[in-house]
Amino acid sequence: MKNLLKVSLGILTSIGGYLEAGSIGTALQAGARFRYALLWAIAFGTICLAFICEMSGRLAAISKHTVVTAMRRRFGIRFHVYQLTLQTIVDLFVLASEIGGTAYALQLLTGVSFRVWALPVAVAVWGLLWWATFGVIEHSVALLGLVTLCFVAGAYRLHPDWGAVARGFAPGRPSAMAAQYLYLAVAILGATISPYLVTFYSSGAVEEQWTRNDLAVNRLTTGLGFSFGSIVSIAVVVIAAAVFAPRGVVVDSFDMAAHVLDPVFGRWGLPLFAASLAIGCLGAALELALDVSYNWAQCLGWNWSENQHPKDEARFAIVYTGATAVAVLPSIAGIDPLKLTMFSMVLTVFALPFVIGPLVALMNDRDYLKSHVNGWISNVAVTAVLAIAFMLALVALPAQLLGGQ
Amino acid sequence: MKTLALVRDLLDKRLQDRNGRFIGAVDTIVLELGAHGPPTVAAIEVGAPALLRRIHPRLARWARKLPVTRIPLSALREIGPDVEVDVDAEHHATLLRIERWLRDHVVEYLPGSGR
């Protein structure tokens, strides 16, 4: 019974917390340009994410270490320093994107520029972490995030051709705009396989002192949670395909997408879209700022906890303060949040093999996992998706930069 | 007799003081070469200079003013997933010095830090 509750709460949190700047932005563009043709990227990414989160939960339950602590210990600081640096850079870019996304949602609602909203948003992110602590707000943000289910309702009401939707899950060759197609595929993979979720998930498992008795719950929560969560992303693609693709609208800023829900919800379309964007991005921003602190604290052996008061771990609090302060700058400077998001997602894909790859090696080490080392399926699945994503990125980035439309 | 592999079982593990507070990690292991007999493992070191020295000497030079603490091996209590040492970090001269400085000079001045 208690386990059932745990799994349900985990699934709800995954659904409510699934959408953020990256997943909304990439899904809107994919649907508008290629209808359902990129759904496979969401599916591949989700499978990979579920596998690596399951791994990090299993690692925490058996070795009592978070991913970061175990990495430093297993590979030593001379290797881990690169992971730490890379993860910090990626987190800062994605954090900047989420702050931008939240600010842009407020611009859609109020008409006041996101450049003006950026600072209040960053202060709110920092203030919630400083005063309220994440443990307290985590579930409320995720519950508010259930507003994103309006995309699922909307997709259903638009009566798409479900056969065509299903065919999108098989990778195919685009008829045109190959460079754009590849680039979007990479961005979707980056948006789906978020390395910060892995740190986060394993930290939660350590804080809740998981044991081997939690392994079944771990499997269910990661498997079902992310699958259900990805439905929201898929729904965004379906809606964008129905609303934008027939008219040939290209979504190159969140502004273009503001009225995507209007055909279903009428005058409630814009507020629902903006609320989904704002809450999704805010939730992710909180996690990302905290993730920078987690990475440093767990690597360097500081006390850390999502319920930590700033006074009890000053360095932990100073790190997320600094991260938020840096990440607000691009939005204040007026860099378009969607462009920043796309860049951050592609950057994530380049970082993935270095940040997540070593986790696969660690998961095969009996010193840490005892008899619970990876089976061949998870080894192959994760390695394959990471390798494919990285190679796609190697091809897609030059193609995109050369302006191949 | 239990044996211990220094790099596998000790280096880079997190350190806890006697109150269960995390105080850093085993950044270096120090061996002592006496006039007679074989070298002995004498201490572990914690602190940015010790850690950075392993990455690059120049980084260590930049950080040389930061505190580094040498903890004798005799203070090690238990070597499990983490390493427990018999010190009280909160009242130690060099351990947690940056932490305490930030707490007293930065965090305290921001509202709501204590709650």
XYZ file of C-alpha atoms in Angstrom:
520
model
C 0.000 0.000 0.000
C 2.743 2.383 0.990
C 4.670 1.371 -2.112
C 1.626 1.978 -4.275
C 1.406 5.482 -2.876
C 5.118 6.032 -3.526
C 4.828 4.887 -7.127
C 1.724 7.007 -7.759
C 3.332 10.097 -6.278
C 6.460 9.424 -8.333
C 4.400 9.117 -11.506
C 2.397 12.268 -10.756
C 5.632 14.164 -10.123
C 7.074 12.903 -13.407
C 3.998 13.962 -15.366
C 3.706 17.364 -13.704
C 7.419 18.005 -13.984
C 7.973 16.647 -17.469
C 7.513 19.738 -19.613
C 10.054 22.525 -19.453
C 11.566 24.964 -21.933
C 13.479 22.254 -23.783
C 10.713 19.725 -24.214
C 8.039 22.312 -25.067
C 10.313 24.206 -27.459
C 11.581 21.180 -29.342
C 8.174 19.470 -29.468
C 6.483 22.598 -30.870
C 9.078 22.957 -33.612
C 9.092 19.262 -34.431
C 5.300 19.151 -34.781
C 5.095 22.349 -36.800
C 7.789 21.355 -39.308
C 7.679 17.588 -39.480
C 4.299 16.647 -37.990
C 4.769 13.252 -36.318
C 8.028 12.318 -38.045
C 10.200 13.033 -34.976
C 8.158 11.202 -32.341
C 10.726 8.409 -32.387
C 13.286 10.794 -30.894
C 11.024 11.420 -27.890
C 10.518 7.660 -27.481
C 14.240 6.830 -27.716
C 15.122 9.650 -25.334
C 12.491 8.600 -22.825
C 13.630 4.967 -22.829
C 17.212 6.083 -22.274
C 16.204 8.489 -19.491
C 14.164 5.809 -17.730
C 17.103 3.404 -17.902
C 19.678 5.835 -16.526
C 17.403 7.054 -13.750
C 16.654 3.452 -12.781
C 20.416 2.868 -12.689
C 21.090 5.869 -10.495
C 18.321 4.826 -8.099
C 19.722 1.288 -7.939
C 23.215 2.651 -7.340
C 21.891 4.769 -4.457
C 19.943 1.891 -2.923
C 22.864 -0.551 -2.975
C 25.976 1.610 -2.532
C 24.320 4.435 -0.498
C 26.084 6.886 -2.786
C 24.686 9.430 -5.188
C 25.937 9.267 -8.759
C 28.309 12.197 -8.216
C 29.873 10.845 -5.005
C 30.314 7.426 -6.561
C 31.845 8.881 -9.737
C 34.434 10.893 -7.850
C 35.299 7.902 -5.710
C 35.429 5.400 -8.547
C 37.228 7.468 -11.162
C 39.157 9.915 -8.972
C 39.179 13.690 -9.092
C 41.442 13.866 -12.143
C 38.685 12.357 -14.228
C 35.713 13.639 -12.311
C 36.831 17.272 -12.552
C 35.943 17.234 -16.248
C 32.511 15.792 -15.545
C 31.948 18.391 -12.828
C 32.976 21.244 -15.101
C 30.929 19.999 -18.034
C 27.852 19.323 -15.929
C 28.089 22.784 -14.369
C 28.319 24.480 -17.769
C 25.402 22.481 -19.181
C 23.313 23.129 -16.061
C 23.984 26.867 -16.288
C 22.890 27.011 -19.927
C 19.754 25.002 -19.284
C 19.025 27.043 -16.145
C 19.369 30.198 -18.231
C 16.908 28.703 -20.734
C 14.379 27.868 -18.013
C 14.605 31.332 -16.478
C 14.115 32.729 -19.968
C 11.158 30.413 -20.552
C 9.446 31.446 -17.324
C 10.057 35.117 -18.091
C 8.706 34.668 -21.617
C 5.546 33.034 -20.288
C 5.032 36.086 -18.105
C 5.581 38.296 -21.146
C 2.816 36.402 -22.956
C 0.483 36.966 -20.017
C 1.315 40.582 -19.250
C 2.777 42.112 -22.389
C 5.805 43.259 -20.398
C 9.085 42.133 -22.002
C 10.822 38.980 -20.746
C 13.958 41.076 -20.266
C 12.134 42.904 -17.491
C 10.717 39.689 -16.015
C 14.049 37.835 -15.996
C 15.365 39.345 -12.774
C 12.154 38.890 -10.732
C 11.978 35.287 -11.960
C 15.584 34.611 -10.933
C 14.976 36.221 -7.543
C 11.874 34.036 -7.111
C 13.854 30.885 -7.959
C 16.566 31.849 -5.513
C 14.087 32.947 -2.839
C 12.119 29.688 -2.997
C 15.315 27.698 -2.523
C 16.619 30.015 0.176
C 13.454 30.375 2.245
C 11.159 27.513 1.440
C 13.653 24.698 0.693
C 12.999 22.420 -2.231
C 11.660 19.501 -0.206
C 8.669 21.624 0.751
C 7.830 22.992 -2.695
C 8.786 20.030 -4.876
C 5.412 18.306 -4.879
C 3.343 21.477 -5.035
C 5.205 22.599 -8.158
C 4.707 19.150 -9.683
C 0.979 19.226 -8.864
C 0.628 22.694 -10.399
C 2.497 21.228 -13.359
C -0.468 18.950 -14.015
C -1.917 21.974 -15.861
C 0.278 20.729 -18.731
C -2.235 17.903 -19.131
C -4.247 20.484 -21.098
C -1.967 19.552 -24.016
C -3.044 15.931 -23.728
C -6.708 16.926 -23.593
C -6.150 19.264 -26.529
C -4.391 16.626 -28.640
C -7.251 14.220 -28.022
C -9.910 16.792 -28.919
C -8.201 17.642 -32.217
C -8.835 14.078 -33.486
C -5.454 13.451 -35.120
C -4.917 10.501 -37.450
C -3.695 8.038 -34.813
C -2.276 5.724 -37.440
C -0.027 8.497 -38.688
C 0.947 9.323 -35.116
C 1.941 5.690 -34.538
C 4.049 5.643 -37.728
C 6.048 8.588 -36.340
C 7.596 6.278 -33.755
C 9.607 4.551 -36.477
C 12.619 6.665 -37.510
C 12.434 7.624 -41.144
C 14.130 9.828 -43.679
C 12.603 13.272 -44.063
C 11.398 14.254 -47.502
C 12.907 17.732 -47.180
C 14.877 19.948 -44.807
C 17.184 17.113 -43.750
C 19.530 19.400 -41.811
C 16.683 20.893 -39.811
C 15.259 17.418 -39.184
C 18.544 16.119 -37.797
C 19.101 19.192 -35.687
C 15.638 18.901 -34.155
C 16.118 15.188 -33.511
C 19.293 15.988 -31.589
C 17.619 18.805 -29.667
C 14.717 16.523 -28.707
C 17.132 13.879 -27.431
C 18.952 16.554 -25.417
C 15.702 17.860 -24.002
C 14.523 14.387 -23.039
C 17.721 12.875 -21.617
C 18.372 15.506 -18.957
C 21.515 14.681 -16.986
C 20.375 16.858 -14.096
C 17.405 14.552 -13.538
C 19.842 11.713 -12.905
C 21.768 13.577 -10.190
C 18.482 14.637 -8.761
C 16.895 11.241 -8.757
C 19.845 9.553 -7.068
C 20.073 12.333 -4.480
C 16.415 11.811 -3.598
C 17.024 8.082 -3.251
C 19.963 8.645 -0.889
C 18.014 11.158 1.186
C 15.142 8.727 1.539
C 17.675 6.037 2.487
C 16.596 3.494 -0.078
C 17.604 -0.118 0.405
C 17.355 -3.150 -1.854
C 13.682 -3.352 -0.828
C 13.063 -0.203 -2.857
C 14.402 -1.622 -6.109
C 10.974 -2.715 -7.325
C 9.460 0.701 -6.622
C 12.471 2.269 -8.346
C 11.869 0.217 -11.479
C 8.163 0.974 -11.609
C 8.538 4.684 -10.916
C 11.192 5.273 -13.548
C 9.577 3.037 -16.158
C 6.004 4.238 -15.775
C 6.746 7.798 -14.619
C 8.792 8.828 -17.610
C 6.571 6.944 -20.060
C 3.501 8.793 -18.799
C 5.476 12.031 -18.691
C 6.527 11.664 -22.314
C 2.856 11.483 -23.307
C 2.638 15.191 -22.516
C 5.551 15.897 -24.877
C 3.992 13.719 -27.555
C 0.739 15.656 -27.122
C 2.571 18.928 -27.763
C 3.917 17.489 -31.027
C 0.444 16.310 -32.048
C -1.124 19.718 -31.334
C 1.619 21.631 -33.133
C 1.236 19.243 -36.089
C -2.510 19.851 -36.234
C -2.435 23.624 -35.712
C 0.783 24.815 -37.366
C 1.848 22.270 -39.971
C -1.120 22.771 -42.340
C -0.506 26.529 -42.386
C 3.251 26.154 -42.705
C 3.904 28.177 -39.525
C 7.501 27.919 -38.362
C 7.880 28.216 -34.591
C 11.083 30.139 -34.109
C 10.078 31.868 -30.898
C 7.651 31.047 -28.081
C 5.627 34.002 -29.320
C 4.644 32.111 -32.477
C 3.346 29.248 -30.365
C 1.372 31.319 -27.871
C -1.976 30.585 -29.520
C -1.385 26.911 -30.237
C -4.112 25.894 -27.789
C -6.703 28.418 -28.998
C -8.382 26.067 -31.513
C -9.267 23.785 -28.607
C -9.680 26.085 -25.632
C -10.674 29.367 -27.257
C -9.797 32.395 -25.193
C -8.381 30.121 -22.469
C -5.752 28.917 -24.940
C -3.191 31.618 -24.274
C -3.436 31.569 -20.455
C -3.194 27.766 -20.438
C -0.149 27.785 -22.716
C 1.567 30.503 -20.695
C 0.780 28.803 -17.379
C 2.140 25.476 -18.647
C 5.296 27.155 -19.885
C 5.751 29.210 -16.704
C 5.201 26.379 -14.226
C 7.180 23.833 -16.235
C 10.150 26.162 -16.617
C 10.017 27.372 -13.015
C 10.031 23.819 -11.680
C 12.978 22.911 -13.891
C 14.826 26.111 -12.936
C 14.550 25.210 -9.248
C 15.912 21.746 -9.928
C 18.757 23.030 -12.090
C 19.955 25.659 -9.622
C 19.883 23.004 -6.929
C 21.625 20.533 -9.215
C 24.676 22.770 -9.521
C 24.909 22.793 -5.719
C 24.374 19.025 -5.542
C 27.205 18.424 -7.980
C 29.703 20.539 -6.098
C 28.636 19.431 -2.629
C 28.612 15.736 -3.461
C 31.953 15.906 -5.248
C 33.750 17.912 -2.580
C 32.185 16.231 0.456
C 29.958 18.988 1.837
C 26.725 18.431 3.657
C 23.845 18.580 1.202
C 20.109 18.193 1.379
C 17.105 19.592 -0.412
C 15.877 20.614 3.038
C 19.087 22.288 4.067
C 18.895 25.746 5.619
C 21.430 28.185 4.170
C 23.041 28.613 7.569
C 23.730 24.901 7.933
C 25.575 24.676 4.635
C 26.672 28.090 3.491
C 28.741 26.844 0.549
C 25.803 24.845 -0.808
C 23.553 27.924 -0.663
C 26.211 30.200 -2.147
C 26.671 27.899 -5.144
C 22.997 27.956 -6.186
C 22.901 31.682 -5.499
C 25.844 32.212 -7.830
C 24.411 29.861 -10.456
C 21.099 31.735 -10.529
C 22.891 35.075 -10.711
C 24.933 33.984 -13.725
C 22.050 32.248 -15.476
C 19.807 35.308 -15.416
C 22.245 37.309 -17.550
C 21.356 35.963 -21.037
C 17.691 36.844 -20.537
C 18.467 40.315 -19.230
C 20.700 40.780 -22.268
C 17.673 39.932 -24.409
C 18.789 36.612 -25.894
C 15.696 34.856 -27.218
C 14.738 32.072 -24.760
C 13.820 29.579 -27.481
C 17.119 30.061 -29.343
C 19.004 29.729 -26.051
C 16.990 26.606 -25.267
C 17.802 24.975 -28.604
C 21.491 25.693 -28.122
C 21.415 24.296 -24.574
C 19.709 21.095 -25.697
C 22.305 20.402 -28.395
C 25.060 21.194 -25.884
C 23.489 18.636 -23.541
C 23.771 15.934 -26.201
C 27.466 16.663 -26.681
C 28.010 16.430 -22.930
C 25.972 13.258 -22.411
C 28.593 10.611 -23.285
C 31.045 12.213 -20.857
C 28.567 12.840 -18.080
C 26.443 9.687 -18.332
C 28.753 7.274 -20.171
C 30.943 6.591 -17.104
C 27.771 5.786 -15.146
C 27.305 2.736 -17.340
C 30.837 1.570 -16.472
C 30.167 2.174 -12.787
C 26.921 0.191 -12.968
C 28.913 -2.901 -13.953
C 31.261 -2.682 -10.948
C 30.495 -5.254 -8.256
C 32.381 -3.218 -5.650
C 29.488 -0.750 -5.825
C 26.506 -2.772 -7.012
C 27.250 -6.196 -5.528
C 24.925 -8.624 -7.322
C 22.765 -5.796 -8.693
C 25.023 -4.842 -11.593
C 23.476 -3.944 -14.948
C 22.063 -6.587 -17.205
C 23.029 -6.529 -20.868
C 19.761 -4.887 -21.911
C 20.345 -1.687 -19.953
C 24.015 -1.618 -20.972
C 23.183 -1.919 -24.642
C 20.134 0.355 -24.578
C 21.863 3.289 -22.895
C 25.173 2.953 -24.738
C 23.383 2.721 -28.081
C 21.136 5.750 -27.526
C 24.020 7.881 -26.234
C 26.246 6.865 -29.144
C 23.517 7.498 -31.719
C 22.651 10.863 -30.160
C 26.286 11.933 -30.121
C 26.868 10.925 -33.745
C 23.668 12.641 -34.867
C 24.871 15.756 -33.067
C 28.247 15.585 -34.819
C 26.461 15.586 -38.173
C 23.626 17.929 -37.274
C 25.575 20.838 -35.848
C 27.788 21.580 -38.895
C 24.776 21.058 -41.168
C 22.762 23.525 -39.129
C 25.617 26.051 -38.978
C 26.080 25.876 -42.747
C 22.472 26.974 -42.936
C 21.214 23.912 -44.747
C 17.485 24.436 -44.616
C 43.922 -9.274 9.010
C 42.020 -6.856 6.826
C 43.912 -5.211 3.998
C 43.172 -1.884 2.421
C 44.028 -0.622 -1.038
C 44.828 3.050 -0.569
C 43.528 4.312 -3.884
C 40.607 1.938 -4.201
C 39.398 2.043 -0.598
C 40.509 5.398 0.788
C 41.383 8.070 -1.770
C 38.504 10.348 -2.855
C 36.092 9.030 -0.238
C 34.027 11.521 1.714
C 34.959 12.356 5.298
C 32.629 12.636 8.263
C 33.594 14.102 11.610
C 32.544 12.578 14.920
C 29.222 14.442 14.778
C 28.363 12.944 11.406
C 28.980 16.174 9.543
C 30.563 15.892 6.100
C 33.827 17.789 6.145
C 35.359 17.117 2.747
C 36.989 14.176 1.049
C 40.282 12.334 1.184
C 42.094 14.612 -1.236
C 45.587 13.173 -0.771
C 47.264 10.347 1.109
C 50.600 11.160 2.739
C 53.352 8.594 3.182
C 56.294 9.176 5.513
C 59.799 8.077 4.662
C 61.720 7.466 7.870
C 65.480 7.046 8.146
C 64.968 3.389 8.883
C 62.505 0.865 7.656
C 59.888 1.025 4.915
C 57.655 4.069 4.264
C 54.537 4.259 6.361
C 51.143 5.741 5.590
C 51.017 8.714 7.920
C 48.052 10.928 7.163
C 45.375 12.096 4.797
C 44.961 15.663 3.612
C 41.768 17.634 3.052
C 41.525 20.989 1.338
C 41.610 22.799 -1.970
C 45.419 23.016 -2.331
C 45.791 19.268 -1.793
C 42.965 18.494 -4.210
C 44.071 20.928 -6.894
C 47.650 19.699 -6.753
C 46.377 16.433 -8.174
C 44.815 18.246 -11.105
C 47.529 20.768 -11.945
C 50.403 22.362 -9.959
C 49.445 25.829 -11.186
C 45.940 25.506 -9.772
C 47.479 24.471 -6.465
C 49.722 27.552 -6.505
C 46.713 29.798 -7.040
C 44.952 28.155 -4.119
C 47.927 28.006 -1.760
C 46.386 30.505 0.681
C 43.343 28.302 1.198
C 43.309 26.011 4.230
C 44.525 22.445 4.017
C 44.218 20.025 6.923
C 46.435 17.037 7.616
C 44.618 14.353 9.569
C 46.847 11.624 11.067
C 45.883 8.093 10.234
C 45.426 7.445 13.944
C 42.341 9.694 13.856
C 40.607 7.497 11.312
C 37.807 5.591 12.967
C 35.951 3.698 10.343
C 36.473 3.177 6.649
C 33.153 2.194 5.107
C 31.282 3.829 2.230
C 32.508 7.070 3.828
C 35.428 7.630 6.173
C 34.821 8.656 9.775
C 37.460 10.685 11.551
C 37.705 11.543 15.237
C 37.681 15.352 15.030
C 35.172 18.083 15.769
C 35.178 20.084 12.558
C 33.030 22.961 13.813
C 35.720 23.880 16.356
C 38.740 22.942 14.285
C 41.342 25.494 13.222
C 41.350 24.730 9.507
C 38.525 22.312 8.724
C 35.372 24.052 7.421
C 37.144 27.413 7.536
C 35.683 28.591 4.209
C 32.284 27.267 5.220
C 32.360 29.197 8.502
C 33.685 32.350 6.844
C 30.874 32.306 4.263
C 28.302 31.652 6.960
C 29.491 34.491 9.191
C 30.276 37.051 6.503
C 27.776 36.394 3.720
C 24.853 34.150 4.594
C 24.137 35.800 7.944
C 23.632 39.137 6.221
C 21.001 37.811 3.852
C 17.490 37.680 5.226
C 15.921 34.381 6.188
C 19.133 32.402 6.396
C 18.361 31.020 9.826
C 14.605 30.510 9.775
